[in-house]
Short mmCIF file of C-alpha atoms in Angstrom, two decimals:
data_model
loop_
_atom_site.label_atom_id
_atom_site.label_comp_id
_atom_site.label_asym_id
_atom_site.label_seq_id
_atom_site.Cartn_x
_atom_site.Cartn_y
_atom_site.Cartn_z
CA UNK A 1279 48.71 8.94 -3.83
CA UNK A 1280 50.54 6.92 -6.20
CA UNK A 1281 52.33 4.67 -3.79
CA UNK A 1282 50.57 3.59 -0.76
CA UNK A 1283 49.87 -0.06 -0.37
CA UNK A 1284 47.85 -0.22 2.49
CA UNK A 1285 46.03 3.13 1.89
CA UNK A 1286 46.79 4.94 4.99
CA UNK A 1287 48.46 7.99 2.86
CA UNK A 1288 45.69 7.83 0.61
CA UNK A 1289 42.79 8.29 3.25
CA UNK A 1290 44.88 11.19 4.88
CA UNK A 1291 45.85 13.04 1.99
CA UNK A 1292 42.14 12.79 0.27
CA UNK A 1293 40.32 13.58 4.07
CA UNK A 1294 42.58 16.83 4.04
CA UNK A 1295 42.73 17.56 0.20
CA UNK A 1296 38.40 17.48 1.04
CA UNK A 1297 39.04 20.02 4.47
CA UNK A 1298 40.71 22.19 1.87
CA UNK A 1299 38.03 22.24 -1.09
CA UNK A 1300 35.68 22.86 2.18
CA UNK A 1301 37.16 25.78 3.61
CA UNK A 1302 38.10 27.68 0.53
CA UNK A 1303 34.99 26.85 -0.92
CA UNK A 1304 33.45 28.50 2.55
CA UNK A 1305 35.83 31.57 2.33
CA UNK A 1306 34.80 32.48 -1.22
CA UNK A 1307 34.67 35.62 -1.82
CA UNK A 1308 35.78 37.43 1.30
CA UNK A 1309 39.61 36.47 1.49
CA UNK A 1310 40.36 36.73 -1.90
CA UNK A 1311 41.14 32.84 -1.97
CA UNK A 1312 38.48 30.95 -4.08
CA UNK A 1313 38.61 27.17 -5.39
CA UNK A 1314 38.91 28.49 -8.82
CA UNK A 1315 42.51 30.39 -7.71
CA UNK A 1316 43.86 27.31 -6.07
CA UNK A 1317 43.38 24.61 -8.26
CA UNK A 1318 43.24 26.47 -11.71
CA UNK A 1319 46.16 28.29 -13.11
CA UNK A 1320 46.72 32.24 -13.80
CA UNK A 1321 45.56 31.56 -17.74
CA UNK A 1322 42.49 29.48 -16.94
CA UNK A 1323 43.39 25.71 -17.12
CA UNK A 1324 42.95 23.19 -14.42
CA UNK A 1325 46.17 22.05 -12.51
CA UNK A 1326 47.31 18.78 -13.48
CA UNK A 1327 47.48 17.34 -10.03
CA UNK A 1328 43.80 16.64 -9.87
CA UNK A 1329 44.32 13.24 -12.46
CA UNK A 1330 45.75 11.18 -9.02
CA UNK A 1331 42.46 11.14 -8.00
CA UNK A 1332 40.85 10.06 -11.33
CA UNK A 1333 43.37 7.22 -11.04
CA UNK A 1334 41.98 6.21 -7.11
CA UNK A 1335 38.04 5.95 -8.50
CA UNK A 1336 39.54 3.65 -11.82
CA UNK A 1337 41.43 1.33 -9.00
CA UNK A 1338 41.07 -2.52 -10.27
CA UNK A 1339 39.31 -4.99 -8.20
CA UNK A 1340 36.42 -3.81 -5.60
CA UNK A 1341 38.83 -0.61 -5.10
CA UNK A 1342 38.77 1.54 -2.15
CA UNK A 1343 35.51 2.36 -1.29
CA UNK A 1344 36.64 5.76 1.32
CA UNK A 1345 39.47 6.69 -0.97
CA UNK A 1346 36.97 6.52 -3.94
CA UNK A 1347 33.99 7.91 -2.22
CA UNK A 1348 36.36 11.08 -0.91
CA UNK A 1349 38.57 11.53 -4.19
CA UNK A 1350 35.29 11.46 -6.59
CA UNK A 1351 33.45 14.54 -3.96
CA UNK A 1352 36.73 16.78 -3.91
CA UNK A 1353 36.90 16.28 -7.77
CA UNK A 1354 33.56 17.31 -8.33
CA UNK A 1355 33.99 20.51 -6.18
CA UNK A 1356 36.89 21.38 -7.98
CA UNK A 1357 35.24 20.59 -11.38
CA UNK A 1358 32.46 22.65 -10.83
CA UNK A 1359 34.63 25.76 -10.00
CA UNK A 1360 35.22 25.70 -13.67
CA UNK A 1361 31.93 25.31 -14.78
CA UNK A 1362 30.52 28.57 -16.74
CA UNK A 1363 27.13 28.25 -14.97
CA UNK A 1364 29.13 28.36 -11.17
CA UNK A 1365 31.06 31.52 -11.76
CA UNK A 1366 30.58 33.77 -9.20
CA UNK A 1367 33.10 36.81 -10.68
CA UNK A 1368 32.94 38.14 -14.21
CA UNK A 1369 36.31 38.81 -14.09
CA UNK A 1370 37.41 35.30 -13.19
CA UNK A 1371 39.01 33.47 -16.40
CA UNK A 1372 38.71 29.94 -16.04
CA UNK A 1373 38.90 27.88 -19.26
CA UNK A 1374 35.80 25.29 -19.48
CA UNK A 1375 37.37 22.86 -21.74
CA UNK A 1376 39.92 21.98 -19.47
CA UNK A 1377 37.50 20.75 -16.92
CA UNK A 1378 34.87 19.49 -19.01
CA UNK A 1379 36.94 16.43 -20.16
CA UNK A 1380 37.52 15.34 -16.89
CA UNK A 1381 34.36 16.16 -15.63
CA UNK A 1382 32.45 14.13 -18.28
CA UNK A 1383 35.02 11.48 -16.53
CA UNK A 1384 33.73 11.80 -13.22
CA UNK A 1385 29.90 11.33 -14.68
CA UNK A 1386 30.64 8.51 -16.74
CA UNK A 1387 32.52 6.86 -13.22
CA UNK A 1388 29.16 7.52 -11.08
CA UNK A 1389 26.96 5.99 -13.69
CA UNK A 1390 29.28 3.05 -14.28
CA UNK A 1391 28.84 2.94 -10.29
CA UNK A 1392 24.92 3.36 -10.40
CA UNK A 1393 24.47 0.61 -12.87
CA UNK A 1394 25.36 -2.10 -9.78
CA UNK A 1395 22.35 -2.73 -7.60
CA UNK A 1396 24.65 -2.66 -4.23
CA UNK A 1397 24.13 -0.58 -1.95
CA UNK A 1398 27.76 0.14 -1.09
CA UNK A 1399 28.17 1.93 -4.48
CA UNK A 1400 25.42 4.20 -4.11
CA UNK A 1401 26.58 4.97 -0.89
CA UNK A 1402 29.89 5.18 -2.71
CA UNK A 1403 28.46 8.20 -5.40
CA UNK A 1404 26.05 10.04 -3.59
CA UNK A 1405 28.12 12.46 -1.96
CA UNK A 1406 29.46 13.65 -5.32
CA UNK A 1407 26.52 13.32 -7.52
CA UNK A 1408 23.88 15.58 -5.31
CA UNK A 1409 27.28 18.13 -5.07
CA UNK A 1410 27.23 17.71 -8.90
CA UNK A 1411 23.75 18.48 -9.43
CA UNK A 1412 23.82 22.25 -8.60
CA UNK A 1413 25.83 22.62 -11.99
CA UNK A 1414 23.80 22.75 -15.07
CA UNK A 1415 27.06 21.55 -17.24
CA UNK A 1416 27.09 18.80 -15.13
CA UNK A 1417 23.03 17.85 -15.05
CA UNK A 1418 23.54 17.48 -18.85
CA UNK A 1419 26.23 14.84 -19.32
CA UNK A 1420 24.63 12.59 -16.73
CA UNK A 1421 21.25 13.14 -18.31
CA UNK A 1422 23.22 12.01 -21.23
CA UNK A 1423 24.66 9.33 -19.91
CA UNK A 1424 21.51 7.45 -19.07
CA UNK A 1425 21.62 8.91 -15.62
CA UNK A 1426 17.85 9.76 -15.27
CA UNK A 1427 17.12 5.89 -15.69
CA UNK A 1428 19.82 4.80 -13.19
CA UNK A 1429 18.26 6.77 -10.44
CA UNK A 1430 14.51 5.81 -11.52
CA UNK A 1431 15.68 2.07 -11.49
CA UNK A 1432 17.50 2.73 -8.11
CA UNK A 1433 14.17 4.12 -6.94
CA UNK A 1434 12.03 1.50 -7.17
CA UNK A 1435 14.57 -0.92 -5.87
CA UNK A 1436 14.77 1.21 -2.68
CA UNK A 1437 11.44 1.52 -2.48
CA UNK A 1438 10.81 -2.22 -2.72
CA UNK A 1439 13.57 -3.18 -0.53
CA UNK A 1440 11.90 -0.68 2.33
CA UNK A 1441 8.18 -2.21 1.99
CA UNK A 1442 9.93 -5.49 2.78
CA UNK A 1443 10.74 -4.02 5.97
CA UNK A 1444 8.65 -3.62 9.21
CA UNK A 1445 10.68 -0.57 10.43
CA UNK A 1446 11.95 1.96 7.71
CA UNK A 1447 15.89 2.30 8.37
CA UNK A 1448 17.42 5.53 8.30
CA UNK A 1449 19.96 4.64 5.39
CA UNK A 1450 17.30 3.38 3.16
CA UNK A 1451 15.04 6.55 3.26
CA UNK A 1452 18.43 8.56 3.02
CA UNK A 1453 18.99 7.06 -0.02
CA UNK A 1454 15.34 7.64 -1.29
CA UNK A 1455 15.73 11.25 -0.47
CA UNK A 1456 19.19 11.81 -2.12
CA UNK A 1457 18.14 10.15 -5.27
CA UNK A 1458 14.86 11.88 -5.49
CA UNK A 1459 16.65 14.95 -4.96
CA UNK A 1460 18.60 14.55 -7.95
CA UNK A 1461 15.83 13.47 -10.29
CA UNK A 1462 14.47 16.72 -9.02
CA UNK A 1463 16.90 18.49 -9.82
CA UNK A 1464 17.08 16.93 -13.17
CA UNK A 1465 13.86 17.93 -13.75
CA UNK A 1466 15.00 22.05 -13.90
CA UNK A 1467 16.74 20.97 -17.17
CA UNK A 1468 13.13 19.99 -19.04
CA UNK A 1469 12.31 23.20 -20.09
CA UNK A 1470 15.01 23.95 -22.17
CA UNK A 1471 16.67 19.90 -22.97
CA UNK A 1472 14.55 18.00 -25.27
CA UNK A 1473 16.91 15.04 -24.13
CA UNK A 1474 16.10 15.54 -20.63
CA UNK A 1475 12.64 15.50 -20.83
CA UNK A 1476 13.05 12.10 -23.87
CA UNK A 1477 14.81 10.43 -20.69
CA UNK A 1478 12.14 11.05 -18.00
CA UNK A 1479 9.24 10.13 -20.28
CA UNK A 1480 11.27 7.14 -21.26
CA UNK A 1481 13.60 5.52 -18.44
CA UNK A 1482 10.21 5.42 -15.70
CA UNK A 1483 11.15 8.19 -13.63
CA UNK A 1484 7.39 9.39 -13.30
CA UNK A 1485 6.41 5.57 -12.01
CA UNK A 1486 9.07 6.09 -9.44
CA UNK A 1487 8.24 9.25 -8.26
CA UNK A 1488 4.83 8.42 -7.91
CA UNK A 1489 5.67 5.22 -6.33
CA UNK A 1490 7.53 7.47 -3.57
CA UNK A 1491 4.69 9.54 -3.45
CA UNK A 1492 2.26 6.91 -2.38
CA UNK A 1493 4.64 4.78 -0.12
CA UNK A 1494 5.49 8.08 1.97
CA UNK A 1495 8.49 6.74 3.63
CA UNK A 1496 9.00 10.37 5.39
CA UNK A 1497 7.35 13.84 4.75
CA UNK A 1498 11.12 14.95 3.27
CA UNK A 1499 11.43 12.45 0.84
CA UNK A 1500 7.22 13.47 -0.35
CA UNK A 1501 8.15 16.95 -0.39
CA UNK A 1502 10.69 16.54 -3.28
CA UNK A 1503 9.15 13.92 -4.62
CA UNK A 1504 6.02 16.32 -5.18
CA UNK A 1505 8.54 18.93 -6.21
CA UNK A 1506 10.15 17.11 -9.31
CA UNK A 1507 6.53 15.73 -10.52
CA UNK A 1508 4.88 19.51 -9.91
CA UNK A 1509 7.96 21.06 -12.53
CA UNK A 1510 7.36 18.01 -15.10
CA UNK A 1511 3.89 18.88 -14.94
CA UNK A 1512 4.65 22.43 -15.82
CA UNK A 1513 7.47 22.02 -18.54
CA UNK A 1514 7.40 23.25 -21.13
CA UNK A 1515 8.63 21.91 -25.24
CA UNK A 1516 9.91 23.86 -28.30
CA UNK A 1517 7.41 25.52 -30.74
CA UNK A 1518 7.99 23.05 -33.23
CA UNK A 1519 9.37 19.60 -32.21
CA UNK A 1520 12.25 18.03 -34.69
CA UNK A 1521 10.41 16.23 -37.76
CA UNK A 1522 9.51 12.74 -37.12
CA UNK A 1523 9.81 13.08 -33.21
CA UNK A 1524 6.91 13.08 -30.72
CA UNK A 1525 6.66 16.13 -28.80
CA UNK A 1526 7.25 16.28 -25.01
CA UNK A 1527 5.56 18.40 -23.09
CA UNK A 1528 3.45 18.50 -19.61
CA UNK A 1529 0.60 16.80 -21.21
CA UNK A 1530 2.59 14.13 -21.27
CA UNK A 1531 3.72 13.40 -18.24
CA UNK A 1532 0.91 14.29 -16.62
CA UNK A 1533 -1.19 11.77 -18.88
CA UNK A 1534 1.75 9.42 -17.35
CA UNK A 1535 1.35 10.42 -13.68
CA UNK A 1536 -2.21 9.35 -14.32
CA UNK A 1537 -1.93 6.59 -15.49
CA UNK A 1538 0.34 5.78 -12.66
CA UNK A 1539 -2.73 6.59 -10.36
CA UNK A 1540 -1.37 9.80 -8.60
CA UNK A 1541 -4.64 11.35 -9.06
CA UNK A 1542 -6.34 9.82 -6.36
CA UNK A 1543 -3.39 9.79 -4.06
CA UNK A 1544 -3.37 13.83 -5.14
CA UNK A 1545 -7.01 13.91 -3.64
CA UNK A 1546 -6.37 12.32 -0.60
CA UNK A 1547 -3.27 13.74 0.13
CA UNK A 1548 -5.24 17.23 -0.67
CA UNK A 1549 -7.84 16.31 2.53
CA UNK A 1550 -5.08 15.55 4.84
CA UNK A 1551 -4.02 18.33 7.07
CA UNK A 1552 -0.28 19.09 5.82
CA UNK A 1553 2.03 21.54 7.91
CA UNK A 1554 4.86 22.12 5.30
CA UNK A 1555 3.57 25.31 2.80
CA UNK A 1556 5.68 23.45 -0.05
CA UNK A 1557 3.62 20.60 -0.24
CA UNK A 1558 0.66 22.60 0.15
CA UNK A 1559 1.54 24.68 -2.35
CA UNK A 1560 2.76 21.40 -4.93
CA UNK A 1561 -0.53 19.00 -4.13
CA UNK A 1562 -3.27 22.55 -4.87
CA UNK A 1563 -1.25 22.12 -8.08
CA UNK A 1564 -0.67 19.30 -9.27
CA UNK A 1565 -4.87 18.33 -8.10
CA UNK A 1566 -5.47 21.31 -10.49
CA UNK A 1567 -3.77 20.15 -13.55
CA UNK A 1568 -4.20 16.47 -13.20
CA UNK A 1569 -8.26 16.98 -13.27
CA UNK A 1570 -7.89 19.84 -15.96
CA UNK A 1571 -5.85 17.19 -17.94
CA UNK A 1572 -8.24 14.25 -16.99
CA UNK A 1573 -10.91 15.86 -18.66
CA UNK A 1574 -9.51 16.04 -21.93
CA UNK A 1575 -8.14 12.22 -21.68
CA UNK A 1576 -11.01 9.27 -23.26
CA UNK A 1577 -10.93 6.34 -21.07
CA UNK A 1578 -8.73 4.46 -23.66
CA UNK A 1579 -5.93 7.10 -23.37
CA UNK A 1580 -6.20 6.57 -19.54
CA UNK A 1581 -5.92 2.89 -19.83
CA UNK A 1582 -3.06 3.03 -22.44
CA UNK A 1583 -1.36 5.47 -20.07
CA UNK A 1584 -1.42 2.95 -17.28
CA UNK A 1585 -0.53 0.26 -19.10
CA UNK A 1586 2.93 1.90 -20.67
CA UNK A 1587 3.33 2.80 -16.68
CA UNK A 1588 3.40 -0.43 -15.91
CA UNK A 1589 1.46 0.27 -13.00
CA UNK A 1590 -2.34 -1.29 -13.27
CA UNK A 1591 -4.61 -1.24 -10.70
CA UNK A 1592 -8.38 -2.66 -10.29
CA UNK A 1593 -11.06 -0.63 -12.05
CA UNK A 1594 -14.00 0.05 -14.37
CA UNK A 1595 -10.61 0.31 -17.32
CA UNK A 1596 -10.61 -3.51 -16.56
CA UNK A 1597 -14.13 -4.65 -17.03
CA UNK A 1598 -15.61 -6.51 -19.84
CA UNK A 1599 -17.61 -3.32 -20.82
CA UNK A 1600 -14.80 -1.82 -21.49
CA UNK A 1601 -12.72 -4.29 -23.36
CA UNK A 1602 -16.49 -4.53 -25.58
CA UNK A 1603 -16.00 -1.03 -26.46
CA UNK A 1604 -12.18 -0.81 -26.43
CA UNK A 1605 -10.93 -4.18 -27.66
CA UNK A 1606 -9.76 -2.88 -31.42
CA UNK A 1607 -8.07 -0.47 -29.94
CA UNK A 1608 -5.50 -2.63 -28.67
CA UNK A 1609 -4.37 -3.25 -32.40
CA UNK A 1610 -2.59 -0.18 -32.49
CA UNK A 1611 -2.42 2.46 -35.13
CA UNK A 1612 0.65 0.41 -36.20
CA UNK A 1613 -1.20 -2.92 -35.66
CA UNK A 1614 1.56 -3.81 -33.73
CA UNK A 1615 -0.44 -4.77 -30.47
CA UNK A 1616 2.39 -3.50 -28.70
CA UNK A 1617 -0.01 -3.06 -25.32
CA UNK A 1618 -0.92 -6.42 -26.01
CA UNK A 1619 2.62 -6.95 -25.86
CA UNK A 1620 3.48 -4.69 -22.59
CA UNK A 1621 0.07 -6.62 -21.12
CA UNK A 1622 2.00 -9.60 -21.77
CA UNK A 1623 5.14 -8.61 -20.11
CA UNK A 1624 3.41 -7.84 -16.81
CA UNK A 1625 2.07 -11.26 -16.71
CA UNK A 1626 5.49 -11.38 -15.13
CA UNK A 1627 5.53 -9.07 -12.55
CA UNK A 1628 6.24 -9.26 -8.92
CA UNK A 1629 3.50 -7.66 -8.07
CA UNK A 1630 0.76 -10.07 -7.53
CA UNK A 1631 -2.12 -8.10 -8.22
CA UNK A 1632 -0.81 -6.37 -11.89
CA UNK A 1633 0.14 -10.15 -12.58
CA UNK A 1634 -3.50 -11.00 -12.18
CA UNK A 1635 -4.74 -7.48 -13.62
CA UNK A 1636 -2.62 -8.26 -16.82
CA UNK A 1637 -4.56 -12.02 -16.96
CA UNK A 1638 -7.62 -10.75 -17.38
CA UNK A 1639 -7.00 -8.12 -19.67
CA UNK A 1640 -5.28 -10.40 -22.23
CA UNK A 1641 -8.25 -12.79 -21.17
CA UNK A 1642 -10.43 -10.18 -21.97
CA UNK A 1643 -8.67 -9.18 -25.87
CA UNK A 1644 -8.68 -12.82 -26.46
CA UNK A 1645 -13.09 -12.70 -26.59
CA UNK A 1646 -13.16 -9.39 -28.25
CA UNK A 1647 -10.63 -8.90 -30.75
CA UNK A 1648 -11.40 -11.22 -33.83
CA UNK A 1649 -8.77 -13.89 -33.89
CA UNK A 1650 -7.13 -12.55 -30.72
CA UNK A 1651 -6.62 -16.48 -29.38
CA UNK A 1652 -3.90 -17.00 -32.12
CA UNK A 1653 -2.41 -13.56 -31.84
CA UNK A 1654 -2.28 -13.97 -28.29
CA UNK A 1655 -0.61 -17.71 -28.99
CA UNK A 1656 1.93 -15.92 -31.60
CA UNK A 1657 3.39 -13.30 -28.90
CA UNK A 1658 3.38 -16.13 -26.02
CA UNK A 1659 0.73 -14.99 -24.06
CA UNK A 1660 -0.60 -18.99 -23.05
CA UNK A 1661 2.81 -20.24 -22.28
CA UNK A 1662 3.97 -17.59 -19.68
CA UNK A 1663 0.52 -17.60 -18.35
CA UNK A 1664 0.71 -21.30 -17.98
CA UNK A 1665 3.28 -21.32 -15.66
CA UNK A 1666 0.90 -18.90 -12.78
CA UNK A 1667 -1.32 -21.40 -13.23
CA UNK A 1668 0.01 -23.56 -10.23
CA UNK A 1669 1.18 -20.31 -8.35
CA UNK A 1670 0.73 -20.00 -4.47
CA UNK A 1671 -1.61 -16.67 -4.91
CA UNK A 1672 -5.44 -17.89 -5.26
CA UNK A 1673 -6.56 -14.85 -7.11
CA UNK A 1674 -3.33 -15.15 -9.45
CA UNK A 1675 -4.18 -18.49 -10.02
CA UNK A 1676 -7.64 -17.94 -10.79
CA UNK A 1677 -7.32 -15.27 -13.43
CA UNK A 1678 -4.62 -17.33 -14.85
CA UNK A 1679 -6.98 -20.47 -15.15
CA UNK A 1680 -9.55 -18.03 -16.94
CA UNK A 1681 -6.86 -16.11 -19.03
CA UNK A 1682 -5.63 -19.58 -20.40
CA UNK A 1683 -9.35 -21.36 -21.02
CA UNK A 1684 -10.03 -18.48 -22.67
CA UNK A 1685 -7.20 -18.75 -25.28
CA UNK A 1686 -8.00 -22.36 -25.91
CA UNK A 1687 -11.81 -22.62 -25.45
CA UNK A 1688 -13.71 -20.87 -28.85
CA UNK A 1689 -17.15 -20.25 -27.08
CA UNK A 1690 -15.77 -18.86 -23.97
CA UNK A 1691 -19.47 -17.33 -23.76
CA UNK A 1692 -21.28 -20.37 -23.53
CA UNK A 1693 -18.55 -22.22 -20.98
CA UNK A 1694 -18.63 -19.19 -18.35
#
């Protein structure tokens, strides 16, 4: 592996170094052979030979994306093998710490891969990363790694990359299901990693998931979909949280998933006739705790939900009843308007309609929070709306007209 120019010798010696992992993976067990035996030594420590292909993945330049793709799913087979969680005899003595180093290496390579938005390099990673996510070990050093965001970001970039076409292709929704596989397997990690469940409330993995729910490329990719948002909606937290930290729990991302609107895609996905039991089984309950939690939720919590979600749709939460009664609120118990603030950074948004949605809601804080004209003015609400005022939309350009005559005009009242 360390001298081949043209790569021949490296694509033979990694497609038969992967035949090998394969079949004494297979035999495990029953011949006495084992992964563990052949690449770690009689006193526990992994073999030395396995750093060549640490070296192929850290190639300069683009690489080679078969030697890399091959060399990083043999490595995480034989890293797993020493994994305490994958140990299949109690009288097998493999010592972690001498795979943990290079596995942490492997991790840190796929989400050094996962932060480019090229397809090639999550084609590249995939292989070894949904091999990698039947080890616990492993699930924690990518969650660590910021690997719960990657995916979510990945996510919605598939997802909007597939509603652009007319005709789904089979690589795309691949690539939805083997990322939304691993989030879901991520999500087996919440009840007992407080960072695990930090990174899903944080990095927008229940937006994406939820987003995949309602696009429904293929009943596959819905089923574990369903799956990862039915165990976050069941997680559960420590007793008592560390001091100064918010707890997370269910309740929270289930206050997310509504705010993200899966509740009425949950009811309509309930009165649909549905032949897999799993997703029978996930919609009965996730419909039962999303209205058991809906209850308890005011209609501000709902519409601060859906605002952090980033995710706003057209409803009585964007009336001007509601901003009468709810207007204050948007101070903040910091009085740091930071919805205003979110409200403002959707003004930006691809999405047409949450552009427009976001217009009239700052519109709307502008007439019913005392001196909201210059607060809006101070976080730069006018001048990005400004700039939708010529846009091609109609409706975007309407509610942009409003949003920005009602930041300059006092009586707004009297001119409407």
């Amino acid at each position: 592996l360390y001298t081949d120019p043209m790569g021949v010798v490296t694509h033979y010696a990694i497609s038969k170094l992967y035949e090998v992992v394969i079949c004494v993976g297979e035999k495990q067990g029953r011949v006495g052979v084992s992964i563990a035996s052949t690449f770690y030594m009689e006193d526990g420590f992994l073999l030395d030979e396995w750093r060549p292909l640490l070296r192929v993945l850290h190639l300069g330049g683009s690489g080679d994306p078969f030697a890399q793709r091959g060399a990083a799913l043999c490595l995480a087979h034989i890293l797993m093998a020493g994994c305490p969680s994958q140990r299949r005899s109690k009288t097998q003595k493999i010592d972690y710490s001498s795979a943990e180093e290079p596995l942490q290496a492997l991790v840190s390579w796929i989400t050094s891969q996962l932060q480019s938005s090229a397809s090639t390099s999550l084609t590249m990673v995939t292989p070894a990363l949904t091999t990698l996510m039947s080890c616990s070990e492993a699930r924690l050093i990518f969650a660590s790694s910021g690997g719960i965001g990657y995916l979510s970001r990945h996510l919605r970039s598939k997802q909007k990359t597939t509603g652009r076409k007319s005709k789904d292709s089979g690589a795309t929704v691949q690539q939805l299901y083997e990322l939304s596989f691993c989030l879901w397997t991520m999500t087996y990690e919440c009840n007992t990693s407080s960072q695990v469940r930090a990174s899903f409330a944080r990095d927008g993995a229940v937006a994406a998931l939820v987003e995949l729910v309602s696009t429904a490329p293929r009943e596959k990719v819905v089923r574990v979909a369903l799956s990862a948002l039915r165990n976050l909606a069941i997680c559960s937290a420590e007793a008592t949280p560390s001091p100064g930290k918010k707890q997370i729990d269910a309740s929270v991302f289930l206050t997310d998933m509504i705010g993200c609107g899966l509740m009425k895609q949950i009811d309509h996905m309930k009165a649909r006739q549905w032949t897999d039991p799993d997703i029978i089984d996930d919609v009965t309950t996730l419909h039962g705790l999303l209205h058991e939690n809906y209850k308890d939720l005011s209609r501000w919590d709902v519409y601060q939900s859906e605002v952090e979600s980033g995710q706003l749709s057209w409803g009585v939460l964007h009336t001007e009843k509601f901003f009468q009664e709810n207007a204050m609120k948007l101070e903040g118990p910091d009085a740091d308007f930071r919805i205003v603030k979110i409200l403002i950074a959707l003004v930006s948004s691809e999405d047409e309609e949450i552009a427009s949605i976001a217009c009239f809601d700052i519109g709307e804080f502008v007439r019913y929070y005392p001196n909201g004209r210059a607060i809006a003015k101070r976080l730069g609400a006018k001048d990005l709306v400004m700039k939708l005022i010529d846009h091609d939309n109609k409706d975007l350009q309407r509610h942009a007209l409003q949003c920005v005559s009602k930041i300059m005009v006092n009586n707004w009242a009297a001119v409407s």
